[in-house]
């Protein structure tokens, strides 16, 4: 197995087994898997409109996936994407309303505001980890709920619209992220922003000194510290950058898709970002591919439900099974032999939660 | 004065009802985490059991059969988590997250298949309140504590039982040792994997009790995503209670009180969202070490490999 091919083993095993389990479920519920998967594929990639739906669904996942990947490269698990996404959404919703009269410039400022609030919010668990030893997995989980309730409070109280739908006011149309056109339906430039973000993350991590430090701290904190790198600073920075990225995802959903933040808002984009990142082995290019797979699943599910009797929730189930299997070292070992452990480097943090 | 007593009694009863699913799930999480397996899938374990309980009661017309279905579902999902974490050495955090998403998607999927549509299931027979003679006549606390469903009484009993099992039995000793120094347990000839399977399985059964109580003790129906973060509040209670049954139950009572208050305080006084944040903020504070740091079992989160 070459290195590049080896990198694909974990995602491929997870994807193939998940789709096989999906097929068994379809058979068990009296459906033809070929027909159902055919409809799913058609709904995801069968026409320009379908591709547009896939891009639309993939866009926020690129951002929340990158949020996980950057932290992972520093040896940290960022489970806080869900909350950071909500922080970005409320930031963009409020900034969009107040800056809407500035048009495109207002949109850019609103996204910039997401970068700032996401950075500050993401820095909290980094700070707590670096200076108080609080494990980032638990603090980011807890902060998810704090963020969701905070954003909900803001959208329903100080910034509530006069309208009947609970949530913030609609943002001026000129300050929304424009559609891509090309017959892609409602897909918007947010997808392009996502690609640019992935490229920037790649350049940052592999072409800058700071990025090198973050990866060094992730690979071997002891060695990095011995080489004079400051673990604390890099920890805070990696989680804060992750916060900015996930917040941009929330901002994109508000400015590009809904035009406001209604309550309840889109859920599980942050959690699905974890699957996207691991499927993409925490590499920006992999994250984009992972987001397209998850986005395609979500986009095709409607068509699958329409063409067959398979409820669209099966797509969520398949996505969950992929996540369940994507880090299963021993399972891959059963299939490709002992080499699996060496190939696990992109998906595993070799550490526990104890302090 | 009577009015104040009545509303205090209502608040106390509501605290118990809100704390019960949290206590079950927190006690469950303790068995898993004490054995060294992180369980952030408590939310999903509760959700799938809440659903399975309602399905069982719907098919059979019996709440007890429903309970059986719920326990089975919780056990199966917990064993999936155990298989992934212990046998396949998957990442425990990722597996737990997947369990949550699987329960969410799975219950949504099965709602459509079994009941024809998402949203809320038909009403089923649930667990009704059973007043304990004499005790329920005590003023104020009597009706609040001793006029509850059988599952609540089971919860009262499980707190000391769990404490006893964990701190006073050979199994409890092995469980704790497996979470702290698995190498020593292995050297003593005890299978680390087996103890961890027991721990995770118990977490599934206990979380299932919490889920079934939600759908069949408080309501008598299943609503999609009806746990709304309760599994994570239970996780918070477990950490805030320092992985100790008594501490976790105490924290869960406090958080249950918060939930009970949030349903009664007018929005103008304290916004409900700030009360809802409270357990999570408190847990972060505890983890950061203000007022004595919360420290997890030493080997938690790491798969055990024989050298």
XYZ file of C-alpha atoms in Angstrom:
662
model
C 0.000 0.000 0.000
C 1.367 3.373 -0.998
C 0.968 6.338 1.311
C -1.746 8.055 -0.701
C -3.687 4.838 -1.223
C -3.159 3.958 2.419
C -4.714 7.240 3.479
C -7.894 6.200 1.736
C -8.264 2.850 3.500
C -10.011 4.101 6.666
C -12.543 6.318 4.840
C -13.202 3.681 2.177
C -13.828 0.889 4.673
C -16.173 3.151 6.642
C -18.066 4.327 3.562
C -18.445 0.879 1.987
C -19.624 -0.814 5.187
C -22.042 2.050 5.935
C -23.620 1.919 2.504
C -23.822 -1.881 2.747
C -25.637 -1.577 6.092
C -27.883 1.038 4.478
C -28.693 -1.459 1.717
C -29.560 -4.139 4.273
C -31.908 -1.701 6.016
C -33.535 -0.892 2.668
C -34.023 -4.595 1.905
C -35.396 -5.215 5.381
C -37.986 -2.491 4.875
C -39.038 -3.908 1.501
C -37.162 -1.535 -0.790
C -34.799 -2.127 -3.676
C -31.379 -0.746 -2.670
C -30.258 -0.254 -6.271
C -33.337 1.794 -7.009
C -33.030 3.784 -3.772
C -29.302 4.472 -4.128
C -29.924 5.344 -7.769
C -32.470 7.950 -6.697
C -30.062 9.202 -4.022
C -27.306 9.613 -6.605
C -29.682 11.345 -9.016
C -30.856 13.702 -6.285
C -27.269 14.539 -5.396
C -25.514 14.789 -8.773
C -28.062 13.991 -11.516
C -28.666 17.533 -12.791
C -27.243 21.028 -12.346
C -30.026 21.684 -9.805
C -29.099 18.514 -7.915
C -25.419 19.491 -7.909
C -26.483 22.896 -6.618
C -28.324 21.245 -3.719
C -25.248 19.181 -2.906
C -23.008 22.269 -2.930
C -25.528 24.126 -0.762
C -25.516 21.318 1.812
C -21.744 20.834 1.622
C -20.840 24.500 2.176
C -21.354 24.855 5.964
C -19.849 21.384 6.444
C -16.583 22.512 4.807
C -16.308 25.222 7.476
C -17.261 23.060 10.464
C -15.055 20.263 9.092
C -12.058 22.610 8.819
C -12.773 23.759 12.393
C -12.225 20.198 13.581
C -9.233 19.594 11.299
C -7.168 22.619 12.386
C -7.572 21.764 16.071
C -6.818 18.126 15.338
C -3.500 19.061 13.744
C -2.586 20.684 17.068
C -3.490 17.452 18.847
C -6.838 18.767 20.043
C -10.387 17.557 19.629
C -12.733 20.430 18.854
C -16.242 19.121 19.544
C -17.401 22.745 19.817
C -18.218 23.306 16.140
C -21.935 23.160 16.816
C -21.805 26.060 19.269
C -19.282 28.034 17.211
C -21.617 27.667 14.228
C -24.435 29.202 16.308
C -22.166 32.042 17.445
C -21.398 32.778 13.788
C -25.057 32.593 12.814
C -26.219 35.097 15.437
C -23.262 37.383 14.692
C -24.049 37.424 10.965
C -27.776 37.817 11.612
C -27.286 40.870 13.831
C -24.441 42.438 11.837
C -26.335 41.759 8.601
C -29.381 43.655 9.803
C -27.371 46.673 10.965
C -24.929 46.745 8.027
C -27.405 45.604 5.384
C -27.659 49.051 3.833
C -23.977 48.814 2.861
C -24.725 46.027 0.364
C -21.894 43.661 -0.523
C -19.561 45.601 1.746
C -21.989 44.960 4.619
C -21.913 41.235 3.810
C -18.114 41.173 3.917
C -18.128 43.070 7.226
C -20.691 40.644 8.669
C -18.501 37.661 7.716
C -15.490 39.462 9.215
C -17.493 39.886 12.415
C -18.079 36.095 12.425
C -14.322 35.538 12.220
C -13.848 37.763 15.284
C -16.637 36.382 17.495
C -15.817 32.807 16.464
C -12.156 33.400 17.285
C -12.954 34.747 20.738
C -15.477 31.987 21.461
C -13.100 29.286 20.215
C -10.278 30.731 22.309
C -12.191 30.059 25.558
C -11.641 26.263 25.630
C -8.068 26.827 24.398
C -7.414 29.197 27.271
C -9.064 26.846 29.788
C -6.961 23.975 28.457
C -3.660 25.825 28.292
C -3.830 27.594 31.618
C -6.272 25.587 33.778
C -5.843 22.071 32.370
C -9.566 21.666 31.605
C -9.899 19.050 28.869
C -11.033 20.625 25.590
C -13.366 17.765 24.671
C -15.589 18.318 27.680
C -15.373 22.118 27.698
C -16.206 22.363 23.977
C -19.187 20.019 24.467
C -20.455 22.141 27.351
C -19.798 25.397 25.467
C -21.957 24.113 22.594
C -25.011 24.405 24.775
C -23.975 27.722 26.257
C -23.577 29.085 22.707
C -26.870 27.663 21.457
C -28.812 29.097 24.393
C -26.982 32.422 24.159
C -27.710 32.750 20.428
C -31.308 31.685 21.009
C -31.721 34.305 23.724
C -30.278 37.043 21.517
C -32.403 36.068 18.507
C -35.602 35.908 20.552
C -35.135 38.932 22.788
C -32.967 41.953 22.006
C -32.821 41.232 18.263
C -36.235 39.663 17.693
C -38.075 40.815 14.574
C -41.621 42.151 14.536
C -42.651 39.286 12.267
C -44.537 36.117 13.154
C -41.618 33.707 12.694
C -39.514 33.701 15.875
C -36.018 34.983 15.093
C -34.107 37.973 13.807
C -35.135 40.365 11.069
C -34.531 39.577 7.399
C -31.273 40.959 6.035
C -31.391 43.321 3.058
C -31.217 41.312 -0.186
C -28.239 43.321 -1.426
C -26.196 42.213 1.588
C -26.755 38.491 1.026
C -24.125 36.163 -0.423
C -24.970 36.066 -4.167
C -26.062 32.891 -5.963
C -23.529 31.082 -8.129
C -25.932 30.947 -11.079
C -24.923 28.440 -13.792
C -28.279 26.714 -13.318
C -27.135 25.535 -9.864
C -30.279 26.796 -8.170
C -29.757 28.264 -4.707
C -26.093 27.308 -4.392
C -24.202 30.466 -3.510
C -20.679 31.870 -3.427
C -20.388 30.549 0.116
C -19.149 27.329 -1.491
C -16.340 29.258 -3.189
C -15.557 30.929 0.136
C -15.367 27.437 1.624
C -12.859 26.330 -1.021
C -10.801 29.464 -0.391
C -10.916 28.798 3.361
C -9.701 25.231 2.769
C -6.828 26.526 0.636
C -5.904 29.133 3.248
C -5.941 26.519 5.998
C -3.652 24.339 3.891
C -1.250 27.214 3.227
C -1.319 28.244 6.881
C -0.637 24.772 8.273
C 1.953 23.625 5.740
C 3.560 26.833 4.491
C 3.902 29.141 7.501
C 6.095 29.003 10.591
C 3.111 29.282 12.919
C 1.354 26.453 11.073
C 4.469 24.322 11.433
C 4.489 25.025 15.176
C 0.849 24.009 15.504
C 1.508 20.734 13.724
C 4.668 20.144 15.726
C 2.755 20.645 18.965
C 0.152 18.195 17.679
C 2.668 15.543 16.682
C 4.847 15.740 19.757
C 4.188 18.331 22.457
C 7.326 17.286 24.316
C 9.625 17.770 21.337
C 7.902 21.017 20.350
C 8.302 22.389 23.843
C 11.966 21.339 23.887
C 12.435 23.214 20.600
C 11.190 26.362 22.316
C 7.631 26.397 21.001
C 4.982 27.517 23.412
C 2.311 24.821 23.770
C -0.192 27.155 25.422
C -0.154 29.803 22.707
C -0.493 27.224 19.939
C -3.324 25.450 21.777
C -5.315 28.656 22.148
C -4.606 29.675 18.559
C -5.603 26.350 16.990
C -8.931 26.241 18.833
C -9.588 29.934 18.176
C -8.951 29.546 14.433
C -11.286 26.548 14.514
C -13.875 28.776 16.167
C -13.524 31.360 13.400
C -13.981 28.708 10.706
C -17.094 27.107 12.235
C -18.551 30.581 12.868
C -18.045 31.397 9.184
C -20.157 28.328 8.431
C -22.983 29.732 10.557
C -22.543 33.144 8.965
C -22.722 31.623 5.502
C -25.991 29.855 6.351
C -27.512 33.149 7.505
C -26.133 35.422 4.777
C -26.333 32.928 1.933
C -29.269 30.639 2.619
C -31.856 31.908 5.134
C -31.288 35.669 5.232
C -31.895 35.649 8.984
C -31.576 33.487 12.053
C -34.891 31.875 12.875
C -35.368 29.741 15.995
C -35.008 26.761 15.925
C -32.009 27.174 13.637
C -30.199 24.533 11.533
C -28.848 21.836 13.825
C -26.084 19.207 13.734
C -23.924 20.987 11.127
C -21.226 21.252 13.773
C -21.482 17.618 14.844
C -21.505 16.409 11.243
C -18.375 18.484 10.688
C -16.591 15.980 12.949
C -17.467 13.169 10.545
C -16.478 15.296 7.576
C -13.057 16.050 9.086
C -12.301 12.469 10.067
C -13.457 11.157 6.713
C -11.108 13.694 5.138
C -8.346 12.581 7.513
C -8.120 16.120 8.832
C -6.578 17.433 5.621
C -8.240 20.490 3.999
C -8.635 18.735 0.636
C -10.088 15.684 2.376
C -12.462 17.932 4.316
C -13.839 19.346 1.046
C -14.382 15.819 -0.301
C -15.958 14.692 2.963
C -18.280 17.697 2.927
C -19.325 16.882 -0.644
C -20.126 13.292 0.390
C -22.199 14.360 3.416
C -23.747 17.220 1.422
C -24.624 14.825 -1.379
C -26.205 12.405 1.096
C -28.409 15.167 2.473
C -29.264 16.493 -0.988
C -30.088 13.085 -2.465
C -32.179 11.918 0.492
C -35.226 13.949 -0.623
C -35.176 12.349 -4.057
C -34.713 8.898 -2.488
C -37.760 9.414 -0.273
C -39.742 10.705 -3.242
C -38.823 7.854 -5.606
C -38.999 4.984 -3.081
C -40.501 4.316 0.355
C -37.209 4.883 2.139
C -37.545 7.721 4.694
C -34.947 10.436 4.107
C -33.629 10.013 7.666
C -31.738 6.982 6.378
C -29.138 9.442 5.070
C -28.511 10.616 8.657
C -28.222 6.988 9.749
C -25.663 6.218 7.033
C -23.685 9.342 7.975
C -23.708 8.276 11.635
C -22.470 4.771 10.776
C -19.626 6.272 8.710
C -18.613 8.302 11.767
C -18.903 5.227 13.975
C -16.536 3.224 11.782
C -14.087 5.815 10.505
C -11.686 5.513 13.452
C -12.082 1.769 14.029
C -8.409 0.715 13.806
C -8.924 -2.957 14.590
C -11.756 -3.278 12.109
C -9.524 -1.985 9.333
C -6.810 -4.314 10.622
C -9.139 -7.241 10.012
C -9.377 -6.179 6.391
C -5.911 -4.918 5.440
C -3.804 -6.542 8.148
C -1.366 -5.046 10.634
C -0.539 -2.084 8.431
C -3.746 -0.445 9.651
C -2.142 0.947 12.786
C 0.497 2.823 10.812
C -2.213 4.211 8.550
C -4.298 5.475 11.468
C -2.204 8.607 11.979
C -4.671 10.948 10.282
C -7.592 9.853 12.404
C -6.218 9.159 15.849
C -5.069 11.220 18.756
C -3.003 8.865 20.869
C -4.023 10.212 24.207
C -6.632 9.731 26.821
C -8.910 12.135 28.596
C -7.318 11.784 32.007
C -5.096 14.637 33.115
C -48.841 30.731 53.454
C -50.790 27.830 51.967
C -50.173 29.216 48.505
C -46.425 29.345 49.090
C -46.417 25.789 50.452
C -48.397 24.537 47.465
C -46.070 26.123 44.942
C -43.024 24.906 46.886
C -44.482 21.414 46.785
C -45.065 21.705 43.046
C -41.514 22.923 42.531
C -40.094 20.070 44.609
C -42.126 17.457 42.738
C -41.070 18.972 39.425
C -37.421 18.951 40.567
C -37.634 15.212 41.264
C -39.285 14.536 37.907
C -36.673 16.561 36.018
C -33.763 15.118 37.971
C -34.796 11.460 37.604
C -33.696 10.905 33.976
C -30.509 12.882 34.685
C -29.687 10.719 37.709
C -30.256 7.455 35.832
C -28.067 8.566 32.933
C -25.369 10.036 35.193
C -25.156 6.803 37.218
C -24.907 4.940 33.921
C -22.187 7.219 32.621
C -20.313 6.620 35.853
C -20.061 2.854 35.276
C -18.738 3.422 31.769
C -16.276 6.165 32.649
C -15.068 4.485 35.838
C -14.117 1.515 33.633
C -12.137 3.853 31.355
C -14.575 4.342 28.489
C -15.815 7.884 27.872
C -19.507 7.921 27.151
C -20.684 11.108 25.477
C -23.343 8.947 23.808
C -25.623 9.083 26.877
C -27.902 11.454 24.963
C -28.336 8.921 22.162
C -28.740 5.996 24.560
C -31.575 7.856 26.312
C -33.194 8.878 23.042
C -33.251 5.416 21.455
C -34.581 3.882 24.697
C -37.265 6.534 25.069
C -38.376 5.618 21.566
C -38.114 1.831 21.960
C -40.094 2.024 25.206
C -42.960 3.762 23.464
C -42.850 1.285 20.577
C -42.971 -1.646 23.023
C -45.893 -0.134 24.904
C -47.619 0.711 21.634
C -47.391 -2.871 20.339
C -48.267 -4.621 23.590
C -50.364 -2.081 25.443
C -48.202 -2.693 28.501
C -45.833 -0.207 30.085
C -43.659 -3.018 31.467
C -43.129 -4.508 28.008
C -42.231 -0.994 26.921
C -39.636 -0.834 29.679
C -38.212 -4.132 28.414
C -37.948 -2.762 24.877
C -36.285 0.389 26.184
C -33.718 -1.546 28.220
C -32.952 -3.786 25.238
C -32.457 -0.806 22.926
C -30.200 0.970 25.424
C -28.171 -2.218 25.890
C -27.782 -2.812 22.143
C -26.646 0.751 21.454
C -24.267 0.632 24.422
C -22.808 -2.630 23.115
C -22.238 -1.000 19.725
C -20.285 1.727 21.548
C -18.394 -0.943 23.497
C -17.611 -2.951 20.363
C -16.244 0.141 18.652
C -14.244 1.479 21.611
C -13.001 -1.713 23.238
C -12.738 -4.313 20.464
C -12.141 -2.136 17.403
C -10.166 0.535 19.291
C -12.111 3.351 17.653
C -11.887 6.798 19.193
C -14.266 6.929 22.151
C -15.320 10.536 21.633
C -16.056 9.927 17.966
C -17.960 6.722 18.686
C -20.068 8.528 21.301
C -20.843 11.351 18.880
C -21.817 8.767 16.261
C -24.100 7.005 18.767
C -25.899 10.318 19.328
C -26.338 10.939 15.599
C -27.346 7.315 15.023
C -30.055 7.532 17.671
C -31.300 10.819 16.252
C -31.424 9.586 12.640
C -32.572 6.110 13.643
C -35.526 7.296 15.716
C -36.523 9.735 12.959
C -36.310 6.920 10.398
C -38.275 4.450 12.523
C -40.906 7.047 13.445
C -41.805 7.310 9.761
C -41.701 3.532 9.273
C -43.692 2.578 12.375
C -46.031 5.518 12.963
C -46.225 6.822 9.397
C -44.840 10.278 10.127
C -42.283 12.129 12.183
C -43.067 14.501 15.037
C -44.896 12.862 17.919
C -45.935 9.222 18.374
C -49.438 8.161 19.419
C -50.065 8.126 23.170
C -49.250 4.874 24.958
C -49.817 3.614 28.481
C -47.038 4.981 30.671
C -45.968 4.658 34.286
C -48.505 6.346 36.529
C -47.891 7.839 39.940
C -48.132 5.394 42.810
C -48.523 7.001 46.236
C -46.617 5.257 49.019
C -48.934 4.924 52.048
C -48.006 7.015 55.114
C -44.876 8.553 53.518
C -46.951 10.401 50.945
C -48.976 11.953 53.787
C -45.996 13.902 55.124
C -46.734 17.571 54.517
C -44.854 19.247 51.634
C -42.239 16.552 50.865
C -44.673 13.631 51.031
C -46.593 14.306 47.839
C -43.458 15.580 46.101
C -41.169 12.660 46.896
C -43.528 9.762 47.517
C -46.298 10.241 44.998
C -44.224 9.480 41.917
C -43.956 6.673 39.378
C -42.252 3.374 40.211
C -39.220 4.402 38.149
C -38.596 7.295 40.544
C -38.562 4.890 43.511
C -36.155 2.697 41.569
C -33.946 5.763 41.140
C -33.979 6.417 44.927
C -32.827 2.852 45.490
C -30.168 2.872 42.767
C -28.172 5.770 44.225
C -27.034 3.903 47.367
C -26.885 0.590 45.481
C -24.575 2.086 42.868
C -22.406 3.614 45.555
C -22.185 0.255 47.322
C -21.378 -1.643 44.115
C -18.659 0.777 43.084
C -16.959 1.270 46.441
C -17.695 -1.868 48.461
C -17.688 -4.874 46.123
C -14.907 -6.781 44.299
C -16.568 -5.860 40.988
C -16.488 -2.182 41.928
C -12.817 -2.423 42.833
C -11.989 -4.039 39.493
C -14.100 -1.477 37.672
C -12.294 1.434 39.275
C -8.888 -0.176 38.825
C -9.632 -0.754 35.134
C -10.281 2.939 34.719
C -7.175 3.995 36.623
C -4.446 1.364 36.043
C -5.618 -1.209 33.483
C -2.122 -2.724 33.378
C -2.441 -3.790 37.016
C -5.850 -5.361 36.395
C -4.420 -7.246 33.437
C -1.440 -8.421 35.486
C -3.840 -9.710 38.138
C -5.350 -11.950 35.481
C -8.602 -10.065 35.021
C -9.713 -9.177 31.492
C -9.700 -5.406 31.032
C -11.946 -5.739 27.987
C -14.566 -7.756 29.889
C -14.758 -5.277 32.779
C -15.101 -2.418 30.279
C -17.852 -4.233 28.410
C -19.710 -4.617 31.730
C -19.226 -0.929 32.496
C -20.510 0.260 29.126
C -23.401 -2.241 29.144
C -24.498 -0.980 32.578
C -24.368 2.580 31.252
C -26.747 1.539 28.460
C -29.236 -0.072 30.854
C -29.204 2.865 33.267
C -29.434 5.506 30.543
C -32.325 3.453 29.136
C -34.183 3.820 32.450
C -33.738 7.571 32.083
C -34.986 7.536 28.515
C -37.997 5.376 29.316
C -38.862 7.638 32.236
C -38.798 10.635 29.879
C -41.171 9.150 27.323
C -43.322 7.001 29.620
C -43.034 8.527 33.084
C -43.319 12.235 32.318
C -45.093 12.114 28.945
C -46.832 9.096 27.473
C -45.510 9.512 23.969
C -42.275 9.903 22.041
C -41.369 13.208 20.402
C -38.434 13.489 18.008
C -35.241 14.572 19.770
C -37.169 14.694 23.062
C -33.982 14.386 25.144
C -32.909 17.915 24.023
C -29.488 17.752 25.656
C -30.463 15.885 28.839
C -27.798 13.260 28.142
C -25.213 16.024 28.104
C -26.598 17.532 31.316
C -26.217 14.059 32.851
C -22.614 14.003 31.632
C -22.176 17.414 33.230
C -23.661 16.095 36.494
C -21.297 13.131 36.390
C -18.258 15.390 36.029
C -19.537 18.023 38.462
C -20.208 15.176 40.929
C -16.598 13.975 40.533
C -17.553 10.568 39.067
C -19.129 9.632 42.430
C -22.722 8.290 42.573
C -23.737 10.481 45.485
C -22.052 13.552 43.993
C -23.500 12.906 40.552
C -26.999 12.440 41.983
C -26.606 15.645 43.976
C -25.499 17.562 40.889
C -28.342 16.055 38.872
C -30.810 17.180 41.562
C -29.387 20.688 41.363
C -29.685 20.693 37.555
C -33.184 19.179 37.816
C -34.085 22.034 40.122
C -32.765 24.439 37.499
C -34.960 22.842 34.854
C -37.978 22.901 37.173
C -37.419 26.582 37.922
C -36.992 27.387 34.225
C -40.512 26.124 33.564
C -42.016 28.298 36.282
C -40.116 31.581 36.390
C -41.574 34.270 34.141
C -39.333 35.083 31.154
C -39.078 38.758 32.179
C -37.489 37.905 35.531
C -34.715 35.599 34.320
C -34.590 34.573 30.652
C -35.101 30.819 30.400
C -31.994 30.446 28.220
C -29.746 31.581 31.053
C -31.221 29.007 33.410
C -30.746 26.373 30.719
C -27.059 27.304 30.388
C -26.437 26.910 34.082
C -25.408 23.191 34.266
C -22.927 23.592 31.427
C -21.335 26.736 32.808
C -21.037 25.168 36.247
C -19.325 22.109 34.768
C -16.812 24.234 32.882
C -16.050 26.057 36.113
C -15.559 22.730 37.899
C -13.250 21.430 35.164
C -11.174 24.578 35.282
C -10.545 23.835 38.928
C -12.377 26.578 40.761
C -13.376 25.028 44.073
C -11.356 21.827 43.722
C -10.595 20.469 40.308
C -12.720 17.682 38.788
C -10.260 14.929 37.832
C -11.244 12.075 35.525
C -10.209 8.426 35.952
C -6.589 8.255 34.762
C -6.945 5.736 31.913
C -10.176 7.152 30.517
C -10.353 7.555 26.738
C -7.446 5.241 25.885
C -7.920 1.804 24.383
C -6.045 -0.860 26.335
C -3.556 -2.934 24.379
C -1.768 -5.896 25.826
C 1.967 -5.416 25.347
